[in-house]
Amino acid sequence: VAIWAGSRAPGESLILASDKSSGLGVYDLDGGQVQFIQEAQSGGVDVAHGWFNGTKTVDLVALVVRSQLSVYFYEVDGSTRALRRVGQQTVSGSTGPPMALELHRSQGELYLFLGYDDGKIVQWKVSPFAEARTLSFGSAVDAIASDEGSDTVYFSERSRGIWRVGGSPDAGEPSLIFELDGGTHGMSELKGLEVVSQPGGDSLLVASGGSADLLSIHDANGSLRATFKVTGGAGVDETADLFERDVAAA
């Protein structure tokens, strides 16, 4: 899931939700379907706002298409809110398709991070499209989160914890900032991960424990601040199987 922030008004924002069996759904903030793009076995999705592609400034959407071992790129038309495919790249680096995807800007370049079930992370430069570096972890990487303000990228390794690394390809080795402890905090594995950039400048990490339906909040150094669940009632839907999501702060 990713959020496109409306270029004219916040109320025009879109929710981009990947249906892994059939394609990419585009929804308004009330849940109404605006567009559906048929792509067999799609996966992770993300959006980079205001990227200059060498010719013009665009909002770029990247979508994993697992059946093609590829990433498809789309531009968002700010006036009609329609997505149009503008490119496709075959991606390698593992024996299977990517499980996680994140776009990240570092030092003037736009990069694409892809996470795999065998624990590999491959970083690609978007234009011209080229592999920039590979990182290896001990278990599956299910989610990647970007904090462009600090040029930092975070990874959730399913059976280990949260890792942090600089966004530039020459930034050095990743560091483990939060380690799972056998379920003491109610989470025996990690699935989803997202960065919330707060108005004051401090970033928070929101992680999910998959089938545990539990969310945890961490500071940028990985320290656990709180855990909670979202329960149904008062017009709020209950959450279940929290494997992927996007979050925003107002």
Coordinates of C-alpha atoms in Angstrom, one line a residue:
V1 CA 0.0 0.0 0.0
A2 CA 1.2 3.5 -0.8
I3 CA -0.3 7.0 -0.6
W4 CA -0.2 9.6 -3.3
A5 CA -0.6 13.1 -1.8
G6 CA -3.0 15.2 -3.9
S7 CA -1.0 17.9 -5.8
R8 CA -3.9 20.4 -5.6
A9 CA -5.6 19.5 -2.3
P10 CA -5.1 16.8 0.4
G11 CA -8.7 15.6 -0.2
E12 CA -7.7 14.5 -3.7
S13 CA -5.1 12.1 -2.4
L14 CA -5.1 8.5 -3.5
I15 CA -4.5 5.1 -1.9
L16 CA -2.6 2.7 -4.1
A17 CA -3.2 -0.9 -3.0
S18 CA -1.6 -3.9 -4.7
D19 CA -3.9 -6.9 -5.2
K20 CA -1.4 -9.7 -5.4
S21 CA -3.6 -11.8 -7.6
S22 CA -4.7 -9.3 -10.2
G23 CA -3.1 -5.8 -10.2
L24 CA -3.1 -2.4 -8.7
G25 CA -6.2 -0.7 -7.2
V26 CA -6.4 3.1 -7.0
Y27 CA -8.9 4.4 -4.4
D28 CA -10.0 7.8 -3.1
L29 CA -9.9 8.5 0.6
D30 CA -13.5 7.3 1.0
G31 CA -12.6 3.9 -0.5
G32 CA -14.1 4.5 -3.9
Q33 CA -12.3 2.9 -6.8
V34 CA -10.8 5.5 -9.1
Q35 CA -8.8 3.1 -11.4
F36 CA -7.8 -0.5 -11.5
I37 CA -4.7 -1.6 -13.5
Q38 CA -4.6 -5.3 -14.5
E39 CA -1.1 -6.8 -13.7
A40 CA -0.9 -10.5 -12.9
Q41 CA 0.7 -11.3 -9.5
S42 CA 1.6 -7.7 -8.5
G43 CA 3.5 -7.0 -5.3
G44 CA 5.0 -4.0 -3.4
V45 CA 4.1 -0.5 -4.5
D46 CA 5.6 3.0 -3.7
V47 CA 5.4 6.5 -5.0
A48 CA 8.1 9.3 -5.3
H49 CA 6.6 12.8 -5.4
G50 CA 8.2 15.6 -7.4
W51 CA 10.9 13.6 -9.1
F52 CA 12.7 15.3 -12.0
N53 CA 13.1 12.6 -14.7
G54 CA 15.5 14.6 -16.9
T55 CA 12.7 16.3 -18.8
K56 CA 10.0 17.2 -16.4
T57 CA 9.0 16.8 -12.7
V58 CA 6.6 13.9 -12.2
D59 CA 5.1 11.8 -9.4
L60 CA 6.5 8.3 -10.1
V61 CA 4.8 5.1 -8.9
A62 CA 6.8 1.8 -8.9
L63 CA 5.0 -1.6 -8.7
V64 CA 6.5 -5.1 -8.4
V65 CA 5.0 -7.5 -11.0
R66 CA 6.1 -10.9 -9.6
S67 CA 4.9 -12.9 -12.6
Q68 CA 7.4 -11.0 -14.8
L69 CA 10.2 -10.6 -12.2
S70 CA 9.9 -6.9 -13.1
V71 CA 9.1 -3.5 -11.8
Y72 CA 6.6 -1.4 -13.7
F73 CA 6.7 2.4 -13.5
Y74 CA 3.7 4.8 -13.8
E75 CA 3.3 8.6 -13.7
V76 CA 0.3 10.2 -11.9
D77 CA -1.6 12.9 -13.8
G78 CA -2.2 15.5 -11.1
S79 CA -5.3 16.9 -12.8
T80 CA -7.1 13.6 -13.6
R81 CA -5.5 11.4 -10.9
A82 CA -5.0 8.7 -13.5
L83 CA -1.9 6.5 -13.6
R84 CA -0.1 5.8 -16.9
R85 CA 2.6 3.2 -17.4
V86 CA 5.9 4.8 -18.6
G87 CA 8.4 2.0 -18.2
Q88 CA 9.3 -1.5 -17.1
Q89 CA 12.5 -3.0 -15.8
T90 CA 13.4 -6.7 -15.2
V91 CA 15.1 -7.0 -11.8
S92 CA 17.5 -9.8 -10.7
G93 CA 19.4 -10.5 -7.5
S94 CA 17.6 -13.5 -6.1
T95 CA 16.0 -16.8 -7.2
G96 CA 12.5 -15.5 -6.7
P97 CA 10.5 -12.2 -7.1
P98 CA 10.9 -9.3 -4.8
M99 CA 8.8 -9.3 -1.6
A100 CA 9.3 -5.6 -0.7
L101 CA 9.8 -2.3 -2.6
E102 CA 10.7 1.2 -1.6
L103 CA 11.8 4.4 -3.5
H104 CA 14.4 6.6 -1.8
R105 CA 16.1 9.8 -2.9
S106 CA 19.8 10.2 -1.8
Q107 CA 22.2 12.9 -2.9
G108 CA 20.1 13.9 -5.9
E109 CA 19.5 10.4 -7.2
L110 CA 16.3 8.3 -7.0
Y111 CA 16.9 4.7 -5.9
L112 CA 14.7 1.6 -5.8
F113 CA 15.2 -0.9 -2.9
L114 CA 13.9 -4.4 -3.4
G115 CA 13.7 -7.0 -0.6
Y116 CA 13.7 -10.8 -1.2
D117 CA 12.5 -13.9 0.7
D118 CA 16.1 -15.2 0.9
G119 CA 17.2 -12.2 2.9
K120 CA 18.7 -10.1 0.1
I121 CA 18.3 -6.4 -0.5
V122 CA 19.2 -5.0 -3.9
Q123 CA 19.4 -1.3 -4.5
W124 CA 18.9 0.0 -8.0
K125 CA 19.5 3.5 -9.5
V126 CA 16.3 4.5 -11.3
S127 CA 17.8 6.6 -14.1
P128 CA 19.6 5.3 -15.9
F129 CA 18.5 2.0 -14.4
A130 CA 21.5 0.1 -12.9
E131 CA 22.3 -2.0 -9.9
A132 CA 24.0 0.0 -7.1
R133 CA 24.6 -2.5 -4.3
T134 CA 23.4 -5.7 -2.6
L135 CA 22.9 -6.4 1.1
S136 CA 22.4 -9.8 2.7
F137 CA 20.4 -10.7 5.8
G138 CA 19.7 -14.0 7.6
S139 CA 16.0 -14.3 6.9
A140 CA 13.3 -12.8 4.6
V141 CA 13.1 -9.0 4.3
D142 CA 9.3 -8.2 4.2
A143 CA 9.3 -4.4 4.4
I144 CA 11.5 -1.4 3.6
A145 CA 10.9 2.1 4.8
S146 CA 12.6 5.4 3.7
D147 CA 13.4 8.5 5.7
E148 CA 14.7 10.9 3.1
G149 CA 15.1 13.7 5.6
S150 CA 18.0 11.8 7.3
D151 CA 18.9 9.8 4.1
T152 CA 18.2 6.6 6.0
V153 CA 16.6 3.4 4.9
Y154 CA 15.1 0.8 7.4
F155 CA 14.4 -2.9 6.8
S156 CA 12.3 -5.4 8.8
E157 CA 14.0 -8.8 8.8
R158 CA 11.2 -11.2 9.5
S159 CA 12.8 -13.3 12.3
R160 CA 15.4 -10.9 13.5
G161 CA 14.3 -7.3 13.9
I162 CA 14.8 -3.8 12.4
W163 CA 17.9 -2.7 10.5
R164 CA 19.1 0.8 9.5
V165 CA 21.5 1.8 6.7
G166 CA 22.3 5.0 4.9
G167 CA 20.5 5.6 1.6
S168 CA 23.6 6.2 -0.5
P169 CA 25.2 3.1 -2.1
D170 CA 28.5 3.9 -0.4
A171 CA 27.0 4.5 3.0
G172 CA 28.5 1.4 4.7
E173 CA 27.1 -1.6 6.4
P174 CA 23.6 -1.8 8.0
S175 CA 23.2 -1.9 11.8
L176 CA 20.6 -3.8 13.8
I177 CA 18.6 -1.3 15.9
F178 CA 15.8 -3.4 17.3
E179 CA 16.0 -7.1 17.9
L180 CA 13.1 -9.5 18.5
D181 CA 13.2 -11.2 21.8
G182 CA 11.1 -14.3 21.4
G183 CA 7.8 -12.6 21.7
T184 CA 8.3 -10.7 25.0
H185 CA 6.6 -7.6 23.4
G186 CA 3.9 -9.8 21.8
M187 CA 5.7 -10.0 18.4
S188 CA 7.6 -13.1 17.4
E189 CA 8.2 -11.8 13.8
L190 CA 8.1 -8.6 11.9
K191 CA 6.3 -8.0 8.6
G192 CA 5.3 -4.4 7.9
L193 CA 7.4 -1.3 8.5
E194 CA 6.9 2.4 7.8
V195 CA 8.4 5.8 8.7
V196 CA 6.3 8.6 10.1
S197 CA 8.0 12.0 9.6
Q198 CA 6.6 14.3 12.2
P199 CA 6.3 18.1 11.8
G200 CA 8.9 18.6 14.6
G201 CA 11.5 16.8 12.6
D202 CA 11.8 13.6 14.6
S203 CA 10.9 10.4 12.8
L204 CA 9.1 7.4 14.2
L205 CA 9.0 3.8 13.0
V206 CA 5.7 1.9 12.9
A207 CA 6.2 -1.9 12.6
S208 CA 3.6 -4.7 12.4
G209 CA 3.8 -8.2 13.7
G210 CA 2.0 -10.0 10.8
S211 CA -0.7 -12.4 12.1
A212 CA -0.3 -11.1 15.7
D213 CA -2.3 -8.0 14.5
L214 CA 0.0 -5.9 16.7
L215 CA 1.7 -2.6 15.9
S216 CA 4.8 -1.2 17.6
I217 CA 6.2 2.3 17.6
H218 CA 9.9 3.0 17.7
D219 CA 12.1 6.0 17.6
A220 CA 14.7 6.5 14.8
N221 CA 17.2 4.6 16.9
G222 CA 14.9 1.6 17.3
S223 CA 14.0 2.0 20.9
L224 CA 10.5 0.7 21.6
R225 CA 8.0 3.4 22.5
A226 CA 4.7 1.6 22.6
T227 CA 2.7 -1.4 21.2
F228 CA -1.0 -1.3 20.4
K229 CA -3.8 -2.9 18.4
V230 CA -6.5 -1.3 16.2
T231 CA -9.9 -2.6 17.3
G232 CA -13.2 -2.1 15.6
G233 CA -15.9 0.4 16.8
A234 CA -17.0 4.0 16.6
G235 CA -16.7 4.0 12.8
V236 CA -13.2 2.4 12.8
D237 CA -12.6 -1.0 11.1
E238 CA -10.7 -3.7 13.0
T239 CA -7.3 -4.6 11.6
A240 CA -6.1 -8.2 10.9
D241 CA -3.1 -9.8 9.3
L242 CA -1.0 -6.6 9.3
F243 CA 1.6 -7.5 6.7
E244 CA 1.7 -4.3 4.6
R245 CA 0.5 -0.8 5.1
D246 CA 1.4 2.9 4.7
V247 CA 1.0 5.6 7.3
A248 CA 0.9 9.3 7.4
A249 CA 1.1 12.0 10.0
A250 CA -0.8 15.3 10.0

